[in-house]
Coordinates of C-alpha atoms and ligand atoms in Angstrom, one line a residue:
M1 CA 0.0 0.0 0.0
R2 CA 1.3 3.5 -0.9
K3 CA 2.5 5.6 2.1
E4 CA 0.4 8.7 2.6
G5 CA 2.0 11.8 1.1
T6 CA 4.7 10.0 -1.1
S7 CA 4.1 10.5 -4.9
D8 CA 5.3 8.1 -7.7
L9 CA 7.8 10.7 -8.7
D10 CA 9.2 11.0 -5.2
R11 CA 9.6 7.2 -5.0
R12 CA 11.4 7.0 -8.4
S13 CA 13.8 9.8 -7.3
I14 CA 14.7 8.1 -4.1
L15 CA 15.3 4.7 -5.8
A16 CA 17.3 6.4 -8.5
G17 CA 19.5 8.2 -5.9
L18 CA 20.1 4.9 -4.0
G19 CA 20.9 3.1 -7.2
A20 CA 23.4 5.7 -8.4
A21 CA 25.2 5.7 -5.1
A22 CA 25.4 1.9 -5.0
F23 CA 26.7 1.9 -8.7
A24 CA 29.4 4.5 -7.9
A25 CA 30.6 2.6 -4.9
S26 CA 30.8 -0.7 -6.8
A27 CA 32.5 0.9 -9.9
Q28 CA 35.1 2.5 -7.7
Q29 CA 35.8 -0.8 -6.0
A30 CA 36.0 -2.6 -9.4
S31 CA 38.3 -0.1 -11.0
A32 CA 40.7 -0.1 -8.1
Q33 CA 41.0 -3.9 -8.6
T34 CA 41.5 -4.0 -12.4
A35 CA 42.7 -0.8 -14.1
K36 CA 46.5 -0.9 -14.5
G37 CA 48.9 -0.5 -17.4
Q38 CA 50.1 -3.6 -19.4
P39 CA 53.0 -4.1 -21.8
L40 CA 52.3 -3.9 -25.6
I41 CA 51.2 -7.4 -26.7
G42 CA 52.0 -8.9 -30.0
N43 CA 53.5 -7.0 -32.9
P44 CA 50.8 -4.5 -34.1
V45 CA 51.5 -2.7 -37.4
L46 CA 51.7 0.9 -36.5
P47 CA 50.4 3.4 -39.0
I48 CA 53.0 5.2 -41.0
P49 CA 52.5 9.0 -41.0
M50 CA 50.4 10.1 -44.0
G51 CA 53.3 12.0 -45.7
E52 CA 55.5 8.9 -45.7
R53 CA 52.9 6.4 -47.1
M54 CA 53.0 5.0 -50.6
R55 CA 50.7 7.0 -52.9
W56 CA 48.2 5.3 -55.1
A57 CA 46.1 6.0 -58.2
I58 CA 42.9 4.0 -58.5
V59 CA 41.9 3.2 -62.1
G60 CA 38.2 2.4 -62.7
L61 CA 35.7 3.7 -60.1
G62 CA 33.1 0.9 -60.5
S63 CA 31.2 -1.5 -58.2
F64 CA 34.3 -3.2 -56.6
G65 CA 36.5 -0.1 -56.8
V66 CA 34.1 2.1 -54.9
G67 CA 32.6 -0.6 -52.7
Q68 CA 35.7 -2.4 -51.5
V69 CA 39.0 -1.1 -52.8
I70 CA 38.6 2.6 -51.8
P71 CA 37.2 1.8 -48.3
G72 CA 40.2 -0.5 -47.9
F73 CA 42.5 2.5 -48.1
V74 CA 40.6 4.2 -45.3
D75 CA 41.8 1.3 -43.0
A76 CA 45.3 1.1 -44.5
N77 CA 48.4 1.9 -42.4
A78 CA 51.1 2.3 -45.1
S79 CA 49.1 3.5 -48.2
R80 CA 47.0 6.5 -49.2
M81 CA 45.1 7.4 -52.3
T82 CA 46.3 10.5 -54.2
A83 CA 44.6 10.1 -57.7
F84 CA 41.5 8.7 -59.4
V85 CA 41.4 7.6 -63.0
S86 CA 37.9 7.5 -64.5
G87 CA 35.9 8.1 -67.6
N88 CA 33.3 9.9 -65.5
P89 CA 34.8 13.1 -64.2
D90 CA 31.8 14.1 -62.1
K91 CA 31.8 10.8 -60.2
A92 CA 35.6 11.0 -59.7
K93 CA 35.3 14.6 -58.3
M94 CA 32.4 13.6 -56.0
L95 CA 34.4 10.6 -54.7
G96 CA 37.5 12.9 -54.5
E97 CA 35.7 15.3 -52.2
R98 CA 34.5 12.3 -50.0
Y99 CA 38.0 10.7 -49.7
G100 CA 40.3 13.7 -49.9
V101 CA 41.7 12.9 -53.4
S102 CA 42.4 15.9 -55.6
R103 CA 44.3 14.6 -58.7
F104 CA 42.2 13.3 -61.5
Y105 CA 42.9 11.6 -64.9
G106 CA 40.8 10.2 -67.7
Y107 CA 41.7 7.3 -69.9
D108 CA 42.8 9.7 -72.7
N109 CA 45.4 11.5 -70.6
F110 CA 46.3 8.4 -68.4
D111 CA 49.9 8.4 -69.6
D112 CA 50.4 11.8 -68.0
I113 CA 50.7 10.0 -64.7
A114 CA 54.4 9.5 -65.7
R115 CA 55.0 13.2 -64.8
D116 CA 53.1 13.0 -61.5
P117 CA 55.5 12.5 -58.6
E118 CA 52.5 12.1 -56.2
I119 CA 51.8 8.6 -57.6
D120 CA 53.9 5.6 -56.7
C121 CA 51.5 2.7 -57.3
V122 CA 48.5 2.1 -59.6
Y123 CA 45.6 -0.2 -58.8
I124 CA 43.8 -1.5 -62.0
V125 CA 40.1 -2.1 -61.2
L126 CA 38.9 -2.2 -64.9
P127 CA 37.1 -4.9 -66.8
V128 CA 39.4 -7.8 -67.6
G129 CA 39.8 -7.0 -71.3
L130 CA 41.4 -3.7 -70.3
H131 CA 43.8 -5.1 -67.6
A132 CA 46.8 -5.7 -69.9
E133 CA 46.7 -2.3 -71.7
Y134 CA 46.4 -0.2 -68.6
T135 CA 48.9 -2.2 -66.6
I136 CA 51.5 -1.9 -69.3
R137 CA 50.8 1.8 -69.7
A138 CA 51.2 2.3 -65.9
L139 CA 54.4 0.3 -65.8
K140 CA 55.8 2.4 -68.8
A141 CA 54.9 5.5 -66.7
G142 CA 57.3 4.2 -64.1
K143 CA 54.6 3.1 -61.5
H144 CA 54.2 -0.2 -59.6
V145 CA 51.0 -1.9 -60.5
L146 CA 48.5 -4.0 -58.6
C147 CA 46.1 -5.5 -61.1
E148 CA 42.7 -7.0 -60.2
K149 CA 42.1 -10.7 -60.9
P150 CA 42.0 -12.4 -63.3
M151 CA 45.4 -11.0 -64.5
A152 CA 44.3 -10.7 -68.2
S153 CA 42.4 -12.4 -71.0
T154 CA 45.2 -14.5 -72.4
V155 CA 48.5 -16.1 -71.6
S156 CA 50.3 -13.8 -74.0
E157 CA 48.8 -10.7 -72.4
C158 CA 50.1 -11.9 -69.0
E159 CA 53.5 -12.5 -70.4
A160 CA 53.6 -9.0 -71.9
M161 CA 52.6 -7.5 -68.5
I162 CA 55.4 -9.3 -66.8
A163 CA 57.9 -8.3 -69.5
A164 CA 56.8 -4.7 -69.1
A165 CA 57.3 -4.8 -65.3
K166 CA 60.8 -6.2 -65.8
A167 CA 61.7 -3.6 -68.4
A168 CA 60.4 -0.8 -66.1
G169 CA 62.1 -2.3 -63.0
R170 CA 58.8 -2.0 -61.2
Q171 CA 56.6 -4.5 -59.2
L172 CA 53.6 -6.2 -60.7
G173 CA 51.1 -7.9 -58.4
V174 CA 47.7 -9.6 -59.0
A175 CA 45.0 -8.7 -56.4
Y176 CA 44.3 -12.2 -54.9
R177 CA 42.8 -10.8 -51.7
V178 CA 42.3 -14.3 -50.2
H179 CA 46.0 -14.5 -49.4
F180 CA 45.5 -11.6 -47.0
E181 CA 42.1 -12.8 -45.5
P182 CA 42.4 -14.0 -41.9
T183 CA 40.1 -17.0 -42.2
N184 CA 42.1 -18.4 -45.1
I185 CA 45.4 -17.6 -43.5
A186 CA 44.2 -19.5 -40.4
A187 CA 43.4 -22.5 -42.6
K188 CA 46.8 -22.3 -44.3
T189 CA 48.5 -22.1 -40.9
I190 CA 46.8 -25.3 -39.8
I191 CA 47.6 -27.1 -43.1
D192 CA 51.3 -25.9 -43.2
A193 CA 51.8 -27.0 -39.6
G194 CA 50.8 -30.5 -40.6
E195 CA 48.0 -30.5 -38.1
I196 CA 45.5 -32.4 -40.4
G197 CA 48.3 -34.3 -42.2
P198 CA 48.9 -34.4 -46.0
I199 CA 46.0 -33.1 -48.1
R200 CA 44.5 -35.8 -50.3
N201 CA 41.6 -34.0 -51.9
I202 CA 40.3 -30.5 -52.2
R203 CA 36.8 -29.5 -53.5
A204 CA 36.1 -25.9 -54.6
D205 CA 32.7 -24.7 -55.7
H206 CA 32.1 -21.1 -56.6
G207 CA 29.4 -19.2 -58.5
F208 CA 26.6 -16.8 -58.7
Q209 CA 23.7 -16.0 -60.9
A210 CA 24.8 -13.6 -63.6
D211 CA 22.3 -10.8 -64.3
P212 CA 22.8 -9.4 -67.8
S213 CA 20.8 -6.2 -67.0
W214 CA 23.3 -5.2 -64.3
P215 CA 26.3 -3.3 -65.9
P216 CA 29.1 -5.0 -63.9
H217 CA 27.7 -8.4 -65.0
K218 CA 26.9 -7.3 -68.6
W219 CA 30.6 -6.8 -69.6
R220 CA 31.5 -10.1 -67.8
L221 CA 29.3 -11.9 -70.4
T222 CA 31.2 -10.5 -73.4
K223 CA 34.4 -12.0 -74.7
E224 CA 36.0 -8.6 -75.4
L225 CA 35.8 -7.3 -71.8
G226 CA 35.2 -10.4 -69.8
G227 CA 38.1 -12.3 -71.4
G228 CA 36.5 -15.7 -70.6
G229 CA 33.5 -16.9 -68.7
S230 CA 32.7 -17.8 -65.1
M231 CA 36.1 -19.6 -64.5
Y232 CA 37.9 -16.3 -65.2
D233 CA 35.7 -14.4 -62.9
I234 CA 34.6 -16.5 -59.9
G235 CA 36.0 -20.0 -60.4
I236 CA 39.5 -18.5 -60.2
Y237 CA 38.9 -18.2 -56.5
G238 CA 38.6 -21.9 -56.1
L239 CA 41.7 -22.5 -58.3
N240 CA 44.0 -19.9 -56.7
T241 CA 42.9 -20.5 -53.1
S242 CA 43.3 -24.3 -53.4
L243 CA 46.8 -23.9 -54.8
M244 CA 47.6 -21.4 -52.0
M245 CA 47.0 -24.3 -49.5
L246 CA 49.2 -26.8 -51.3
K247 CA 52.6 -25.5 -50.4
G248 CA 55.3 -26.9 -52.8
D249 CA 52.9 -29.0 -54.8
E250 CA 52.4 -28.6 -58.6
P251 CA 49.6 -29.6 -60.9
V252 CA 50.7 -32.3 -63.4
S253 CA 47.5 -32.7 -65.4
V254 CA 44.2 -31.0 -65.9
S255 CA 40.8 -31.9 -67.3
A256 CA 37.5 -30.1 -67.5
V257 CA 34.0 -30.3 -69.0
Y258 CA 31.5 -27.4 -69.6
A259 CA 28.5 -27.5 -67.4
Y260 CA 25.9 -24.8 -68.2
P261 CA 22.7 -24.5 -70.2
R262 CA 24.0 -24.0 -73.8
E263 CA 20.6 -22.6 -74.9
D264 CA 20.8 -19.8 -72.3
P265 CA 21.3 -16.5 -74.3
R266 CA 23.6 -15.1 -71.6
F267 CA 26.3 -17.5 -72.7
A268 CA 26.6 -16.7 -76.4
E269 CA 30.2 -15.5 -76.0
V270 CA 31.6 -16.9 -72.8
E271 CA 31.2 -20.2 -70.9
G272 CA 28.5 -20.1 -68.1
G273 CA 29.9 -23.0 -66.0
I274 CA 32.7 -25.5 -65.9
E275 CA 33.6 -28.6 -63.8
W276 CA 37.4 -29.0 -63.5
R277 CA 40.1 -31.2 -62.0
L278 CA 43.8 -31.0 -61.4
M279 CA 46.1 -33.9 -60.5
M280 CA 48.9 -32.7 -58.3
A281 CA 52.5 -34.1 -58.2
S282 CA 51.9 -35.3 -54.7
G283 CA 49.0 -37.4 -55.8
A284 CA 46.4 -35.0 -54.3
V285 CA 43.3 -34.2 -56.4
V286 CA 41.9 -30.7 -56.6
S287 CA 38.5 -30.5 -58.2
G288 CA 35.9 -27.7 -58.4
S289 CA 33.1 -26.1 -60.2
S290 CA 32.5 -22.6 -61.4
S291 CA 29.2 -21.2 -62.5
Y292 CA 27.2 -18.1 -63.6
C293 CA 24.1 -20.1 -62.8
Y294 CA 24.3 -20.7 -59.0
A295 CA 21.9 -19.0 -56.6
P296 CA 22.4 -17.9 -54.0
Y297 CA 26.1 -16.9 -54.2
Q298 CA 28.3 -20.0 -53.6
S299 CA 31.8 -20.0 -52.1
F300 CA 32.8 -23.4 -50.8
Q301 CA 36.2 -24.9 -50.0
H302 CA 36.7 -28.4 -48.5
Y303 CA 40.2 -29.8 -47.6
M304 CA 40.3 -33.5 -46.9
A305 CA 43.5 -34.8 -45.3
D306 CA 45.0 -37.9 -43.5
K307 CA 44.3 -36.7 -40.0
G308 CA 41.3 -34.4 -40.4
A309 CA 39.5 -32.0 -42.7
L310 CA 38.7 -28.3 -43.0
E311 CA 35.5 -27.0 -44.4
M312 CA 35.0 -23.4 -45.3
E313 CA 31.6 -22.1 -46.3
P314 CA 31.6 -19.3 -47.2
A315 CA 35.3 -19.4 -48.0
T316 CA 36.2 -16.4 -50.0
T317 CA 33.7 -13.6 -49.4
Y318 CA 34.4 -10.0 -48.3
Y319 CA 32.9 -10.1 -44.8
D320 CA 31.9 -13.5 -43.3
N321 CA 34.1 -16.4 -44.1
R322 CA 33.9 -19.5 -41.8
L323 CA 36.4 -22.2 -40.9
V324 CA 35.2 -25.5 -39.4
R325 CA 37.7 -28.2 -38.4
Q326 CA 36.9 -31.9 -38.3
S327 CA 39.4 -34.1 -36.6
G328 CA 37.2 -36.7 -34.9
G329 CA 34.6 -35.7 -32.4
P330 CA 32.2 -32.8 -33.0
P331 CA 33.3 -30.3 -35.7
S332 CA 34.7 -27.1 -34.2
T333 CA 34.6 -23.5 -35.6
V334 CA 38.1 -21.9 -35.6
G335 CA 38.1 -18.3 -34.5
T336 CA 40.0 -15.9 -36.7
G337 CA 40.4 -12.2 -37.5
N338 CA 37.8 -10.1 -39.3
P339 CA 37.7 -10.9 -43.1
I340 CA 37.2 -7.2 -43.9
T341 CA 40.9 -6.5 -43.0
Q342 CA 41.9 -8.4 -46.2
F343 CA 41.5 -5.2 -48.3
A344 CA 43.8 -3.0 -46.3
G345 CA 46.1 -5.9 -45.7
Q346 CA 46.6 -6.5 -49.4
I347 CA 47.1 -2.8 -50.2
D348 CA 49.6 -2.3 -47.4
A349 CA 51.5 -5.5 -48.4
F350 CA 51.8 -4.3 -51.9
S351 CA 53.0 -0.9 -50.7
S352 CA 55.7 -2.5 -48.6
A353 CA 56.8 -4.7 -51.6
A354 CA 56.8 -1.7 -53.9
R355 CA 58.8 0.4 -51.4
A356 CA 61.4 -2.3 -51.1
N357 CA 61.1 -3.1 -54.9
K358 CA 60.7 -6.8 -53.9
P359 CA 58.0 -9.2 -55.3
H360 CA 54.5 -9.0 -53.8
R361 CA 53.1 -12.1 -52.1
T362 CA 50.9 -12.7 -55.2
P363 CA 53.1 -11.6 -58.1
G364 CA 52.3 -11.4 -61.8
E365 CA 53.9 -14.9 -62.2
M366 CA 51.1 -16.3 -60.1
G367 CA 48.5 -14.6 -62.2
L368 CA 50.1 -16.0 -65.4
R369 CA 50.2 -19.5 -63.8
D370 CA 46.4 -19.3 -63.2
I371 CA 45.6 -18.0 -66.7
R372 CA 47.7 -20.9 -68.2
L373 CA 45.7 -23.4 -66.1
I374 CA 42.4 -21.9 -67.0
A375 CA 43.3 -21.8 -70.7
A376 CA 44.2 -25.5 -70.4
M377 CA 40.8 -26.2 -68.7
Y378 CA 39.1 -24.6 -71.7
R379 CA 41.2 -26.7 -74.1
S380 CA 40.3 -29.9 -72.2
A381 CA 36.6 -28.9 -72.1
D382 CA 36.7 -28.2 -75.9
R383 CA 37.8 -31.9 -76.2
N384 CA 35.1 -33.3 -73.9
G385 CA 37.2 -33.6 -70.8
E386 CA 40.4 -35.0 -72.3
V387 CA 43.2 -35.2 -69.6
L388 CA 46.0 -32.8 -70.6
A389 CA 49.5 -33.2 -69.2
L390 CA 51.0 -29.9 -68.0
Ligands
NDP1 P1 32.3 -2.5 -62.8 O1 31.7 -2.6 -64.1 O2 31.4 -2.2 -61.6 O3 33.5 -1.4 -62.8 C1 34.4 -1.3 -63.9 C2 34.8 0.2 -64.0 O4 35.8 0.2 -65.1 C3 33.6 1.1 -64.5 O5 32.8 1.6 -63.5 C4 34.4 2.2 -65.2 O6 34.9 3.1 -64.3 C5 35.6 1.5 -65.8 N1 35.5 1.2 -67.2 C6 36.3 1.6 -68.2 N2 36.0 1.2 -69.4 C7 34.9 0.4 -69.2 C8 34.1 -0.3 -70.1 N3 34.3 -0.3 -71.5 N4 33.0 -1.0 -69.6 C9 32.8 -1.0 -68.3 N5 33.5 -0.3 -67.4 C10 34.6 0.4 -67.9 O7 33.1 -3.8 -62.5 P2 33.7 -4.4 -61.2 O8 34.0 -3.3 -60.3 O9 32.8 -5.5 -60.7 O10 35.0 -5.2 -61.6 C11 36.2 -4.4 -61.9 C12 37.4 -5.4 -61.7 O11 37.5 -5.8 -60.4 C13 37.4 -6.6 -62.6 O12 38.7 -6.9 -63.0 C14 36.9 -7.7 -61.6 O13 37.3 -9.0 -62.0 C15 37.5 -7.2 -60.3 N6 36.7 -7.7 -59.2 C16 37.4 -8.2 -58.1 C17 36.8 -8.7 -57.0 C18 37.5 -9.3 -55.9 O14 36.9 -9.7 -54.9 N7 38.9 -9.2 -56.0 C19 35.3 -8.6 -56.9 C20 34.7 -7.9 -58.0 C21 35.4 -7.4 -59.1 P3 34.8 4.7 -64.5 O15 33.3 5.0 -64.7 O16 35.4 5.2 -63.3 O17 35.6 5.0 -65.7

């Protein structure tokens, strides 16, 4: 029963006062017990002052460039953007204001970057059919180049890019971001340490549903700008990531068959899906599929070995990769760092390589190897899955 003369407001004030006093007393007690300085743990990468960072030009302000590459620079510690190269000056200027970039080039005056001392590195984020031309022009301008995957449309283009880097004395990297992604690095650490024993079999399935009405997918469905089909664009993750895990092992033969609806008008110029297999020198088998007909987005890697297995699904996305270990008993999820750090990690690693003029972790030669293998897959698929020695 309410005491005569005490309002609800009065009761709330009294209780609040009592609560605040009790909280203050317990907080004081708790902080006296726990707050004290500790030594610096680990080896954190400390940001380099802005004026000393490697300076980058971003070429092609499209879906991936604006959505992932540019935000990656915001988190970078050793790199900063100084220039945008775009065929759309209004978009470039708007993004320049947003990100503090004030130097702008178009495709017509791109070669003028040779006279720009504020650019050390160039990041090519153009459609595949333009990778070789703009990479070679940037190298001739005396800049280091990180080129998006796949490296180029053909083996001869990749070879010309590598030759241009050698002639210029500059570094050429292919942007295989998975090599900098914490979940995949954790998987590689487990494999390299021999914790699951020798790998016997890898399965890699990757794909999405290509939408010809969406501009970034539209050019992917053309031979001229896409270079090839789904294997060039999405299946390459399965190929490159699997080989990343097989330290010191080499493919000795390849086979593949096409697997997509031939009557689908989307695939008049490029393949819409492929099933592929590599035999490795160790005897391990790596097989996978790639498709522009999978929904929803598929990104699956499974490593089967003598003493255990690792399953990753999703395996190679931007934000949410997962690593599950099976070694007898219930499967356990392995905790790793945040996948989003892969973008800044890749950019800073290339900056360090360029500064030292030493090869990047994923150099042009790796991009060439992958295009050689994909070209061999297409040759095999053209011959109904004939096994080709490498
Ligand atoms: P978009 O189509 O979204 O962007 C490409 C940009 O290139 C355009 O916005 C345009 O920029 C420029 N461009 C110049 N010429 C042409 C042309 N003829 N047709 C179309 N665009 C042109 O593609 P994405 O951003 O999806 O892909 C770009 C690159 O990034 C590709 O190499 C792709 O493989 C790679 N990529 C990598 C990913 C990864 O996870 N590593 C994920 C997605 C893509 P502007 O208007 O500024 O001139």
